[in-house]
Tab-separated table of C-alpha atoms and ligand atoms in Angstrom:
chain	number	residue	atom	x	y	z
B	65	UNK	CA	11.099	26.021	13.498
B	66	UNK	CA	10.382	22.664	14.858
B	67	UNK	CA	8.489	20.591	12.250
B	68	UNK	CA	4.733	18.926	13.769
B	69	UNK	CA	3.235	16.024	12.067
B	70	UNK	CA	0.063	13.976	12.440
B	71	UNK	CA	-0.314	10.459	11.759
B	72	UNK	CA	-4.159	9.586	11.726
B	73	UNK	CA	-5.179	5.617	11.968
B	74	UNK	CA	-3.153	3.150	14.696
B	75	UNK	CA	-3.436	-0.467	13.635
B	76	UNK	CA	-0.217	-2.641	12.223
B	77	UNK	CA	0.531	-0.557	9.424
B	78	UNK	CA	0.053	2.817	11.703
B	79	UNK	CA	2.443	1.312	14.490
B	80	UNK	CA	5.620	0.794	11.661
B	81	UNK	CA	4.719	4.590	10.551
B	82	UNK	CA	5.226	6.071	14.274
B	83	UNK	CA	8.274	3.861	14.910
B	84	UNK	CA	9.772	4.795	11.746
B	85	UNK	CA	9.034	8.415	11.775
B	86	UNK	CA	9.791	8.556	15.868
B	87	UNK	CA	13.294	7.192	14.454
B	88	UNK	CA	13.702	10.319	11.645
B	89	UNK	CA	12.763	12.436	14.600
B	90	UNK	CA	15.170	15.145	13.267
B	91	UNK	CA	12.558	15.565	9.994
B	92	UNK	CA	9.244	14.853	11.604
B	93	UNK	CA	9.605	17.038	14.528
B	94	UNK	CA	6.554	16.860	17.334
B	95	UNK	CA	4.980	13.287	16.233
B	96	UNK	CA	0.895	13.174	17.354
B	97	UNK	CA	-0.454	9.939	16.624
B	98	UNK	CA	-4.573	9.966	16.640
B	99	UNK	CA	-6.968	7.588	15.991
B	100	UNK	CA	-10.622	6.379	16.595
B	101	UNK	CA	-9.645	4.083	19.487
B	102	UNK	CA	-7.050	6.710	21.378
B	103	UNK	CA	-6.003	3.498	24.047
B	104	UNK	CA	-4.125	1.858	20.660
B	105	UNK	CA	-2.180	5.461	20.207
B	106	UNK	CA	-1.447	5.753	23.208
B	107	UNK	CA	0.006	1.556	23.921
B	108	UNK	CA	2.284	2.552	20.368
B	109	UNK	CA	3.526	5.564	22.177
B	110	UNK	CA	4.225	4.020	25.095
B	111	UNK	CA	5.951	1.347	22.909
B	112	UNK	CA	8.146	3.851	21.099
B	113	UNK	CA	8.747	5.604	24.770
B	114	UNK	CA	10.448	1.885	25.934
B	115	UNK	CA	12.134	0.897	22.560
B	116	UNK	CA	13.447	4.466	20.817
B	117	UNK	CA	13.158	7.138	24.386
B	118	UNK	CA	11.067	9.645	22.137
B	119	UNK	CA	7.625	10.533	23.589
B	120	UNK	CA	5.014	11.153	20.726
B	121	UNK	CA	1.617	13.012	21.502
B	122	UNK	CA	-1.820	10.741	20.900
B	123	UNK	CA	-5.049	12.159	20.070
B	124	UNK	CA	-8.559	10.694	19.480
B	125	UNK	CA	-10.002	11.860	16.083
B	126	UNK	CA	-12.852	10.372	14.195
B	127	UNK	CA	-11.607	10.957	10.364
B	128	UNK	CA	-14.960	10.337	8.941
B	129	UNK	CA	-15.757	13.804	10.167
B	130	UNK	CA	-13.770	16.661	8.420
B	131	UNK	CA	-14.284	18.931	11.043
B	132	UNK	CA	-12.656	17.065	13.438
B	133	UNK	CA	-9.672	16.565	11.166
B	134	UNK	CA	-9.579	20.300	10.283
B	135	UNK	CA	-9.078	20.886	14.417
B	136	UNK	CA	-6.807	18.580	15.262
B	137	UNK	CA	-4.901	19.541	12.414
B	138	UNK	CA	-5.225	23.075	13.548
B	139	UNK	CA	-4.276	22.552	17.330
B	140	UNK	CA	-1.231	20.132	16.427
B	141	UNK	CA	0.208	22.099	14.339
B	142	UNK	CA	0.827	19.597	11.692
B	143	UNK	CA	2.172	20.708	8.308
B	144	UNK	CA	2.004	17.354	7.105
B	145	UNK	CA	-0.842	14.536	7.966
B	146	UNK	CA	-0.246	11.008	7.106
B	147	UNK	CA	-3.524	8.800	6.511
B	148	UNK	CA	-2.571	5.481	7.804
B	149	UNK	CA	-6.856	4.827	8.719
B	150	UNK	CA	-8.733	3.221	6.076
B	151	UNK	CA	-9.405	4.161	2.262
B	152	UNK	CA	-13.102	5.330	3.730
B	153	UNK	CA	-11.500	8.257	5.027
B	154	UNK	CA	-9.396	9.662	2.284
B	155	UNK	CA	-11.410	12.516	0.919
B	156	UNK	CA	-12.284	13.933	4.682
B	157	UNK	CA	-8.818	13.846	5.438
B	158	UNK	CA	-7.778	15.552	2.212
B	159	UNK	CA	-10.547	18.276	2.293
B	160	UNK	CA	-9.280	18.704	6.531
B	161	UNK	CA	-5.565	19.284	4.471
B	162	UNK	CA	-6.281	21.162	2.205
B	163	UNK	CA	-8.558	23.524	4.516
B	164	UNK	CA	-6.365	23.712	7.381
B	165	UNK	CA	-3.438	23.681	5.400
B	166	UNK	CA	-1.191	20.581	5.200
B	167	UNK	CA	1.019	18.273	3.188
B	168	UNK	CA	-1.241	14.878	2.721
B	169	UNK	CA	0.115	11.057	1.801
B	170	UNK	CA	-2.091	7.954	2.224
B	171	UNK	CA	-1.883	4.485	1.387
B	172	UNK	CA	-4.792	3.392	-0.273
B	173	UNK	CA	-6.959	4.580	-2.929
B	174	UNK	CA	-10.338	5.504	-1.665
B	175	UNK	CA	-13.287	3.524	-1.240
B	176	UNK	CA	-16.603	4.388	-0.383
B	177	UNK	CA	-17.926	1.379	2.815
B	178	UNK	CA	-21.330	0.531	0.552
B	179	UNK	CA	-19.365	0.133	-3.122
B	180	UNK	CA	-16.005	-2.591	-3.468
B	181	UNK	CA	-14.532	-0.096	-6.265
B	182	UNK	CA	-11.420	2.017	-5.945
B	183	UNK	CA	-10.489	4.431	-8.445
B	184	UNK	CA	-8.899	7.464	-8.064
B	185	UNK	CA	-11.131	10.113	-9.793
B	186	UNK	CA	-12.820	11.559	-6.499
B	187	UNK	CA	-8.985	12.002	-5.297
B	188	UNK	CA	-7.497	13.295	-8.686
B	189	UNK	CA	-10.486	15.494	-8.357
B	190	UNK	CA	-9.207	17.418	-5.600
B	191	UNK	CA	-6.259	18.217	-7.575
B	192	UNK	CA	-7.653	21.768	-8.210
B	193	UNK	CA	-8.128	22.472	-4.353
B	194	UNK	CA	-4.323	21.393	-3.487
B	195	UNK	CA	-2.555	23.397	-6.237
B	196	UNK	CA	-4.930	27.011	-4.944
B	197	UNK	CA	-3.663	26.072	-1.405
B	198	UNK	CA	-0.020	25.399	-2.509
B	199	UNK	CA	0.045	22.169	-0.743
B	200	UNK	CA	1.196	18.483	-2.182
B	201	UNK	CA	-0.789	15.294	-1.856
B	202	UNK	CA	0.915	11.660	-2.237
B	203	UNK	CA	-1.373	9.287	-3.360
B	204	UNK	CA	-0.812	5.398	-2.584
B	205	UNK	CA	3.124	5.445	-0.694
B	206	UNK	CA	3.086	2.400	0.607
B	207	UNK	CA	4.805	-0.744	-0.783
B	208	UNK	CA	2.173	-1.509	-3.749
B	209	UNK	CA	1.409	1.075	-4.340
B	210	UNK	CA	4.201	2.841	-3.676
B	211	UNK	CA	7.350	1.511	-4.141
B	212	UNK	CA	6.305	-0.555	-6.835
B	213	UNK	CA	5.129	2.934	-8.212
B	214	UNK	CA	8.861	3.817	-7.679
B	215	UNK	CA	10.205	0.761	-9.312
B	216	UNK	CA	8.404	1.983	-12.320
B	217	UNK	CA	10.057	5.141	-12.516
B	218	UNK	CA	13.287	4.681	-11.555
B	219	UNK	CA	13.358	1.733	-14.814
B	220	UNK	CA	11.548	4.425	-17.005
B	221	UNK	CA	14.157	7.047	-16.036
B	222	UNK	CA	17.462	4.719	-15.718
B	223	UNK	CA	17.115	1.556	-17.629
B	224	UNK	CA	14.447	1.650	-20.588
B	225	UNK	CA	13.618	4.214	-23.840
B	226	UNK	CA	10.292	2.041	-23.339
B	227	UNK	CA	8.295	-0.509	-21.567
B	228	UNK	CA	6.109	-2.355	-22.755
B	229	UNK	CA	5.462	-4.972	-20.346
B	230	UNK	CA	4.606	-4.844	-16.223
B	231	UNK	CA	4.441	-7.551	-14.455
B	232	UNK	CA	3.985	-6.477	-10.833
B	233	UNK	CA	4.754	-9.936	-8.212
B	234	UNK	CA	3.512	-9.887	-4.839
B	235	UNK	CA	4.410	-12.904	-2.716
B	236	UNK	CA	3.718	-12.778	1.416
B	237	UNK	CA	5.651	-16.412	2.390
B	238	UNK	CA	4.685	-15.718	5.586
B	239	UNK	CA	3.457	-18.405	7.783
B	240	UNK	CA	0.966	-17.070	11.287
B	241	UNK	CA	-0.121	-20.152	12.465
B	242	UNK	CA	-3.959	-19.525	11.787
B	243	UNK	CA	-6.000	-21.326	9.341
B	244	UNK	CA	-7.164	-18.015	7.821
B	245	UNK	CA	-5.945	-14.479	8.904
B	246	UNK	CA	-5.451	-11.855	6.779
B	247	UNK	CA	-2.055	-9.314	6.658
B	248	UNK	CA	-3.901	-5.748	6.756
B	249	UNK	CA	-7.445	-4.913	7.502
B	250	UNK	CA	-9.695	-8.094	6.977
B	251	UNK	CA	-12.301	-5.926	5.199
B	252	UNK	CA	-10.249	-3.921	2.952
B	253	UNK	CA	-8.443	-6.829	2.053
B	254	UNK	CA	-11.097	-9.589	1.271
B	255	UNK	CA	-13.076	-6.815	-0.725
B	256	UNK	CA	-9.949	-6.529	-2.874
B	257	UNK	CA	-8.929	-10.087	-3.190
B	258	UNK	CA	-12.530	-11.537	-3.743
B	259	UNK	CA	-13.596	-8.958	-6.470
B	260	UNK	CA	-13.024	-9.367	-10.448
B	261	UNK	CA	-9.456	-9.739	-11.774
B	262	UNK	CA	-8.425	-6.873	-14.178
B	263	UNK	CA	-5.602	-6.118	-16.552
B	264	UNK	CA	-4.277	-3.263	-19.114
B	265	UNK	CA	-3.634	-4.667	-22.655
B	266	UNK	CA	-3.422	-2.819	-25.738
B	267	UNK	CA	-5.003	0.336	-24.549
B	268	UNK	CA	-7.736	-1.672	-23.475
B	269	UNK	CA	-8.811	-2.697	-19.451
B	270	UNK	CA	-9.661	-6.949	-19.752
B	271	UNK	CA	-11.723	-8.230	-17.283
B	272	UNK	CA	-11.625	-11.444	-15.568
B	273	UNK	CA	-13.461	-13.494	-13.150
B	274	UNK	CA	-12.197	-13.031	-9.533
B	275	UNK	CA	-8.659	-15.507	-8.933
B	276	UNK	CA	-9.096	-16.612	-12.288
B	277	UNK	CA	-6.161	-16.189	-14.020
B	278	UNK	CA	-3.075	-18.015	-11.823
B	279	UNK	CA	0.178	-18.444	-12.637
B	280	UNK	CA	3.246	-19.634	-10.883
B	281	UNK	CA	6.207	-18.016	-10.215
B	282	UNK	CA	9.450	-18.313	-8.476
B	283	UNK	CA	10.163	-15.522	-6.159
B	284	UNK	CA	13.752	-15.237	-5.371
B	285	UNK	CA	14.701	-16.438	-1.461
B	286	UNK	CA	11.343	-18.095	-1.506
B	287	UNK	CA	10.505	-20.003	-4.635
B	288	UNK	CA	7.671	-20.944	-6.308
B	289	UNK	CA	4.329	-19.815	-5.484
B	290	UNK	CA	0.123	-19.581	-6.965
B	291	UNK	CA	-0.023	-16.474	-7.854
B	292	UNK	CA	-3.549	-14.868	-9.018
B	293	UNK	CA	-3.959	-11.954	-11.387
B	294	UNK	CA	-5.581	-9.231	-9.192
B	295	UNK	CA	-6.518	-5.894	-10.318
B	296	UNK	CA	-4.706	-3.488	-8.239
B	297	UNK	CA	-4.644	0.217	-7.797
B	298	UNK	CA	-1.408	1.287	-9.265
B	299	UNK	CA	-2.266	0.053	-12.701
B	300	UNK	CA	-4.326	2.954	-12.880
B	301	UNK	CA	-2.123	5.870	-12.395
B	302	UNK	CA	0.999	3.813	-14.043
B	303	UNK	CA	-1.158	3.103	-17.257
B	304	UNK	CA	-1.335	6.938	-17.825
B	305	UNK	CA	2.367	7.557	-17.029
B	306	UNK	CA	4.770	5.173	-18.204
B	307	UNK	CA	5.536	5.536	-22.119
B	308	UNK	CA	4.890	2.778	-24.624
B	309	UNK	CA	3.183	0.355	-22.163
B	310	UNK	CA	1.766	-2.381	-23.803
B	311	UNK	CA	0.420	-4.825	-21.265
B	312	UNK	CA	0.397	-3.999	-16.955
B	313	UNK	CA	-0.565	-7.278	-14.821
B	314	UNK	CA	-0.366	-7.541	-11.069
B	315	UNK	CA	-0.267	-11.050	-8.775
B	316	UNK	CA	-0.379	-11.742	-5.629
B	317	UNK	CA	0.252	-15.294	-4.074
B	318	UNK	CA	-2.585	-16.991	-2.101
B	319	UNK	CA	-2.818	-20.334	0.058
B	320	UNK	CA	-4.326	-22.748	-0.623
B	321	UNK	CA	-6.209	-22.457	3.101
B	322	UNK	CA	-6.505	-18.828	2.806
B	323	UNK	CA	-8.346	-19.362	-0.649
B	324	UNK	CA	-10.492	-22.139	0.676
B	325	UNK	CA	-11.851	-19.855	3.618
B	326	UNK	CA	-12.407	-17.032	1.390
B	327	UNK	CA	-14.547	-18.964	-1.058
B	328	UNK	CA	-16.446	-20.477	1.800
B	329	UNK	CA	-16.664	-17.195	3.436
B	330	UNK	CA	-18.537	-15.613	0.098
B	331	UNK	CA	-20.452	-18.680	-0.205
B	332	UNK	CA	-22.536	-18.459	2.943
B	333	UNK	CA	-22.448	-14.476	2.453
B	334	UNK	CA	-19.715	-13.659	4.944
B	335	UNK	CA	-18.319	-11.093	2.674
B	336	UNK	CA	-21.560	-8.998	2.056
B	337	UNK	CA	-20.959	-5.064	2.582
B	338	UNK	CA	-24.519	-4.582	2.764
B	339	UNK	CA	-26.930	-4.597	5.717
B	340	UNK	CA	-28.730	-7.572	6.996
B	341	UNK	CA	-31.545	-8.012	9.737
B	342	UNK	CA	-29.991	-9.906	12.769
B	343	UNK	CA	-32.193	-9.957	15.072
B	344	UNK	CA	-33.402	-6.333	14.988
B	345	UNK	CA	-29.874	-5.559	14.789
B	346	UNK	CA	-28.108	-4.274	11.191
B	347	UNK	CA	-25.129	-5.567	10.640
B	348	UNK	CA	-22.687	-5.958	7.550
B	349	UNK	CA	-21.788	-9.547	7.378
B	350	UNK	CA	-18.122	-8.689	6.722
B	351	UNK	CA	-17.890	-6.080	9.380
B	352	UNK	CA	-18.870	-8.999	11.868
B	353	UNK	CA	-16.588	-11.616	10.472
B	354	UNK	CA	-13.626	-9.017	11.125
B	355	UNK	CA	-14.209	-8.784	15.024
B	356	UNK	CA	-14.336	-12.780	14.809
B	357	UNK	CA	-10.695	-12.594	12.467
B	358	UNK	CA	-7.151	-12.009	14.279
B	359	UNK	CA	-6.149	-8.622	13.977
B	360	UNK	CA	-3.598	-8.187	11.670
B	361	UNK	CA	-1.879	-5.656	14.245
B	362	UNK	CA	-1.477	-9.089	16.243
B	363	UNK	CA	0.259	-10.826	13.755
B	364	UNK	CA	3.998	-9.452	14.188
B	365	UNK	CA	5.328	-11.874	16.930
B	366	UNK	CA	4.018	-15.201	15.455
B	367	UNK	CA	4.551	-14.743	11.565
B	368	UNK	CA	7.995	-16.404	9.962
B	369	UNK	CA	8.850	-16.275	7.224
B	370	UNK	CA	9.837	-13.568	4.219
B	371	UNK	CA	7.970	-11.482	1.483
B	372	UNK	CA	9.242	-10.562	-1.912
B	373	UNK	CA	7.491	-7.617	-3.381
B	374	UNK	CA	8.738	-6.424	-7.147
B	375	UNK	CA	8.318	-5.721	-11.283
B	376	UNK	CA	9.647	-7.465	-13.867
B	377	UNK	CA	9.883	-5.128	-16.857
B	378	UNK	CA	10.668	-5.819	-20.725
B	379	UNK	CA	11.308	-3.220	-23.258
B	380	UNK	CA	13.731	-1.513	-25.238
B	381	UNK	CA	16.785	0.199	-24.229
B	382	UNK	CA	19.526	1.150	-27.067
B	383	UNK	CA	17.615	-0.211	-29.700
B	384	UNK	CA	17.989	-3.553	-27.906
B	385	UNK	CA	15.237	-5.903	-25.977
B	386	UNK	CA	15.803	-5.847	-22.206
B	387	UNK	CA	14.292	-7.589	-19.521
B	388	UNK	CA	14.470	-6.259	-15.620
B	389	UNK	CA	13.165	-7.451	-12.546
B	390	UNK	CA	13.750	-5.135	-9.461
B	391	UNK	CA	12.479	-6.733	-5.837
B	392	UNK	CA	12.520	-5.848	-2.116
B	393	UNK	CA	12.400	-9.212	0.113
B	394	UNK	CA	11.687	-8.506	3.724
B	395	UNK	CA	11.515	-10.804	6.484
B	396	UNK	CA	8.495	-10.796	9.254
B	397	UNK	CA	11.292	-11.542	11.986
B	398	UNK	CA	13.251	-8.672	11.499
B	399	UNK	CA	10.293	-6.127	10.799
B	400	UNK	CA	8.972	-7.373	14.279
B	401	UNK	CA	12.473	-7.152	16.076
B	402	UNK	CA	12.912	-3.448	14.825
B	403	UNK	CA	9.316	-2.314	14.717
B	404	UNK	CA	6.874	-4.389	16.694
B	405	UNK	CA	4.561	-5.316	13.340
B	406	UNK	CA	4.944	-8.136	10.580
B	407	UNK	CA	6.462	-7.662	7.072
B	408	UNK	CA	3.084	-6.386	5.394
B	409	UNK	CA	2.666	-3.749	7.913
B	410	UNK	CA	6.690	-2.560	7.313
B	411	UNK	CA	6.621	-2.643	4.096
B	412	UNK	CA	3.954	-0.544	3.664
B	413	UNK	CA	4.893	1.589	6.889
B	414	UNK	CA	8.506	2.527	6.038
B	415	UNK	CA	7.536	3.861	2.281
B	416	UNK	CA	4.887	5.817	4.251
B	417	UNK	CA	7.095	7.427	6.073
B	418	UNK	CA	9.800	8.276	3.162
B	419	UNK	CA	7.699	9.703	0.934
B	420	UNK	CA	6.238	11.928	3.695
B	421	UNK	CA	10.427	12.589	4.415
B	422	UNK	CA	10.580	13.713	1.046
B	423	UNK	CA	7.821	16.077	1.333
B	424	UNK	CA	8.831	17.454	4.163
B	425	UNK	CA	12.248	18.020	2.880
B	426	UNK	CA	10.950	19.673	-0.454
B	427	UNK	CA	12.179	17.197	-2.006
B	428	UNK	CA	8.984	15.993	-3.665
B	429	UNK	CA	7.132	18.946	-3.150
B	430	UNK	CA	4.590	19.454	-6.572
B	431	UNK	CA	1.750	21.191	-5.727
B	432	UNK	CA	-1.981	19.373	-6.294
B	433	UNK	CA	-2.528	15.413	-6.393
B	434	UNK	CA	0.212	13.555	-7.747
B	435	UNK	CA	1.027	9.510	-7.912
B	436	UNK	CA	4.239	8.046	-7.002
B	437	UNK	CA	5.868	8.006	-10.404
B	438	UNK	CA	5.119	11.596	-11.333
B	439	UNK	CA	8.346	12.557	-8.508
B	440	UNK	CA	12.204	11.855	-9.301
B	441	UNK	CA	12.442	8.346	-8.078
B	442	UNK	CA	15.596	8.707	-6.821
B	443	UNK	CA	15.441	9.923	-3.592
B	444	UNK	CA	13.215	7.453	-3.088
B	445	UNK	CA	15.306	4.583	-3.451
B	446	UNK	CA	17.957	5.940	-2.233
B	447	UNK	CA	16.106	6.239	1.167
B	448	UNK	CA	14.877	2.327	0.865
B	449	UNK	CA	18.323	1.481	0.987
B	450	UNK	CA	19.017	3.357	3.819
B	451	UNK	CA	15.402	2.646	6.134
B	452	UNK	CA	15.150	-1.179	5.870
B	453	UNK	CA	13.709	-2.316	2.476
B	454	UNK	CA	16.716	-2.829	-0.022
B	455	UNK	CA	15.978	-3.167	-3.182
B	456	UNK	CA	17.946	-6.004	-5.803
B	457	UNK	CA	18.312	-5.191	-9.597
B	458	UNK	CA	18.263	-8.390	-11.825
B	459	UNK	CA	19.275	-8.240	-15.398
B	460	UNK	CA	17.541	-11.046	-17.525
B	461	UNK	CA	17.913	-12.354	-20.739
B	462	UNK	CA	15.527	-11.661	-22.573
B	463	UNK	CA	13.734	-15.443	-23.093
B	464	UNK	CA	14.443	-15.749	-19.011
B	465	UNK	CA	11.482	-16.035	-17.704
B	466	UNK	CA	10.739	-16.299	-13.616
B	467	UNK	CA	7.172	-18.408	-14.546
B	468	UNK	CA	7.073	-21.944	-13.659
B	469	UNK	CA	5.270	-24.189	-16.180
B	470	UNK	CA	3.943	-26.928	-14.975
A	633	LIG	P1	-6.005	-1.595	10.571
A	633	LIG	O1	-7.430	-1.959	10.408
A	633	LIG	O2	-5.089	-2.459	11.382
A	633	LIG	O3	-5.882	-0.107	11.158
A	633	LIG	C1	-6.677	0.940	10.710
A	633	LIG	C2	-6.618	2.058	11.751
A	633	LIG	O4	-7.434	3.132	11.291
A	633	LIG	C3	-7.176	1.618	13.109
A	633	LIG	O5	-6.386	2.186	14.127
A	633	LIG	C4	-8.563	2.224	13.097
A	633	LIG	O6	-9.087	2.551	14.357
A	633	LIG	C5	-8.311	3.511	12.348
A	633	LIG	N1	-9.574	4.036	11.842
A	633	LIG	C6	-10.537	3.391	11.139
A	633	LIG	N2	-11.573	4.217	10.904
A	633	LIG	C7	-11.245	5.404	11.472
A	633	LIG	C8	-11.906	6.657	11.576
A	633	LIG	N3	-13.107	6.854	11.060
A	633	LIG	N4	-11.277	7.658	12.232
A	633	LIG	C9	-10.043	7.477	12.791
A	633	LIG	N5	-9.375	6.306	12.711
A	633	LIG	C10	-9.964	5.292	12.069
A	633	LIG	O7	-5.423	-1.423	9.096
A	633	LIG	P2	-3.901	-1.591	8.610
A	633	LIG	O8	-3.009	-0.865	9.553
A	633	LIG	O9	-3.672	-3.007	8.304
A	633	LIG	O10	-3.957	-0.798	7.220
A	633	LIG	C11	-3.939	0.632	7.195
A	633	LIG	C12	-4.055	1.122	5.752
A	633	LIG	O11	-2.946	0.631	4.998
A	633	LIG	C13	-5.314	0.625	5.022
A	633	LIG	O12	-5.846	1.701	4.299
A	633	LIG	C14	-4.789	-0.418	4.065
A	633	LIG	O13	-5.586	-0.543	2.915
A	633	LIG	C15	-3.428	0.170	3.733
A	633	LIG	N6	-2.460	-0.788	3.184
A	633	LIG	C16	-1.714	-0.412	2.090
A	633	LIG	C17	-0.792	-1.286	1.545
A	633	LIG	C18	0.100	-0.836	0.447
A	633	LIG	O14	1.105	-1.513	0.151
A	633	LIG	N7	-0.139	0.287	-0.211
A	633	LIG	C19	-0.614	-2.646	2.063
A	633	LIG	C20	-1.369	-2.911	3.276
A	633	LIG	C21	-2.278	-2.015	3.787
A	633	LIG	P3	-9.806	1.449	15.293
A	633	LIG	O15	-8.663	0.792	15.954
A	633	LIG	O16	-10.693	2.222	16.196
A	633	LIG	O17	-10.566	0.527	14.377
């Protein structure tokens, strides 16, 4: 029987999902892409028609509503649905699944639109519904989280007895041409960047002001970079599943333009998510400033440059100290030649569309909610290798550190 799958949510990141998928055609059977705005399914479609000659079917869906979901689901056929839309509208699109009986994978942790906090606990929550419905859900498969999830694993499984430390290093080198744009959706991503830096010590969340903590590091085929501690989604699955963790840390590199803009931004209250009076009119200040901001879905043809995405790990292996980066560097070029969409969209697109692979093959099937590192990680990396995002394995010695002190 012919496999169906929906994709739900068109913008840069959705675009890499339906080219890679369109291009595993074989696993992912009859392809509908939906969305809110159907015209930007149906220009990706007519993309894929040009580049790959494989029609997909578009649909318009609104996936704030669950019954919509549930139909679509329903009259599609899909066994699997991918969320590629935003965190808003991860528990409709689970409840849809889990009612109308499908495979789910997203992204991005959820977020309610009136609160910048993501945790999981609403979507570990629904772990209950998937396992009575026999049915797997993939939390957070894109590249962090995601593959960094993977990278966690596959060192916990192949090259440590324990880890203690995490580092996870985030660098985009890659240069648009604007002043200030951001990589993925402008609201999702300047409620994440401008809100308080958090790390796991000791058993033991520490909190920090928002950018405050920066460091520099040199990211190999790019070099050194600001990087700011960030607190980031994955620490809070990986903190409960990878043994003997000490200390988990994530940074991401920033501008110095992009920072600039963002603090001026917040300053004048450009990055309010609640309501304000404009002239009789409501509107959320940062809602606004994203139909003034380039959209990242834009981005692909103009942006140069590479990104290096990875862990560094110490611990113990043999009774010895050992110390282990593992990286992916991708460059914006060749994600637009193959794909149409700039390195941030692939890299989160093409682990999107593996770990749905994998589900669809039973190879990660586990019914109820799971994270990225609960599944054997190597399929996973196996299929990295083979879909455009190779991964590198660096042995350090131990005092080799990739920080530069200035
Ligand atoms: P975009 O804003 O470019 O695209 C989002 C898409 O979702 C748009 O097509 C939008 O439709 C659609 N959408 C929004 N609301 C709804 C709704 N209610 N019903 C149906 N469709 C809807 O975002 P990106 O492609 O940049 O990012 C997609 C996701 O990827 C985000 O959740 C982001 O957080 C995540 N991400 C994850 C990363 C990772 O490594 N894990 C890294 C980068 C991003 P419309 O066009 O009408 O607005």
């Amino acid at each position: 029987m012919t496999n169906k799958t929906l994709i739900i949510g068109a913008g840069g990141v959705g675009r890499v999902v339906a080219h890679k998928c369109a291009m595993n055609k074989d696993v992912f059977g009859r392809i509908t892409l939906a969305s809110r705005t159907k015209a930007k399914c149906d220009k990706i479609a007519a993309e894929i028609a040009k580049k790959l000659g494989i029609q997909i079917n578009t649909a318009e869906v609104n996936a704030d509503s669950k019954s919509e979901v549930v139909s679509l689901i329903k009259k599609t056929g899909a066994r699997i649905v991918l969320n590629i839309a935003l965190p808003y509208q991860d528990l409709t699109i689970m409840d849809a699944c889990a009612e109308a009986k499908a495979d789910y994978l997203d992204t991005a942790n959820y977020e309610h639109p009136a609160t910048a906090k993501f945790e999981y606990r609403l979507q570990w929550g629904r772990d209950a519904n998937f396992k009575a419905a026999h049915l797997t859900a993939l939390l957070g498969s894109g590249f962090d989280p995601g593959v960094t999830n993977v990278f966690c694993a596959y060192a916990q499984k192949h090259l440590f007895d324990e880890i203690h430390y995490i580092d996870i290093l985030d660098c985009n080198a890659g240069d648009h041409g604007y002043a200030f744009a951001t990589n993925f959706n402008p609201e999702i991503n300047l409620r994440e960047v401008s809100a308080k830096g958090r790390y796991w010590e000791e058993g033991k969340w520490i909190e920090t002001d928002p950018l405050a903590i920066k460091m520099i590091w040199n990211y190999p085929k790019i070099g050194a970079r600001d990087s700011y501690l960030l607190y980031h989604e994955e620490l809070e699955s990986l903190v409960k599943h990878i043994k003997g963790l000490k200390r988990a840390r994530f940074f991401m590199t920033f501008g110095e333009s992009y920072l600039t803009h963002m603090k001026c931004l917040q300053n004048v209250g450009m990055l309010g998510i609640k309501e304000v009076d404009y002239n009789g009119v409501q509107i959320v200040p940062i809602q606004f400033l994203k139909t003034l901001l380039p959209d990242p879905a834009t981005l692909g043809e103009r942006t140069k440059g590479k990104t290096n995405i990875g862990c560094v790990f110490e611990g113990i292996k043999n009774g010895a100290k050992r110390k282990i980066y593992i990286y992916n560097v991708c460059d914006h070029e060749a994600a637009y030649k193959e794909t149409l969409s700039q390195a941030v969209s692939y890299t989160t697109g093409v682990p999107a569309m593996i770990g749905a692979k994998l589900i669809v093959e039973g190879k990660w099937q586990n019914y109820g909610v799971h994270n990225m590192e609960e599944f054997d990680p190597d399929p996973f990396m196996d299929e990295l290798n083979k879909q455009g995002l190779p991964w590198q394995i660096v042995e350090m010695d131990i005092n080799e550190t990739y920080e530069v002190k200035r």
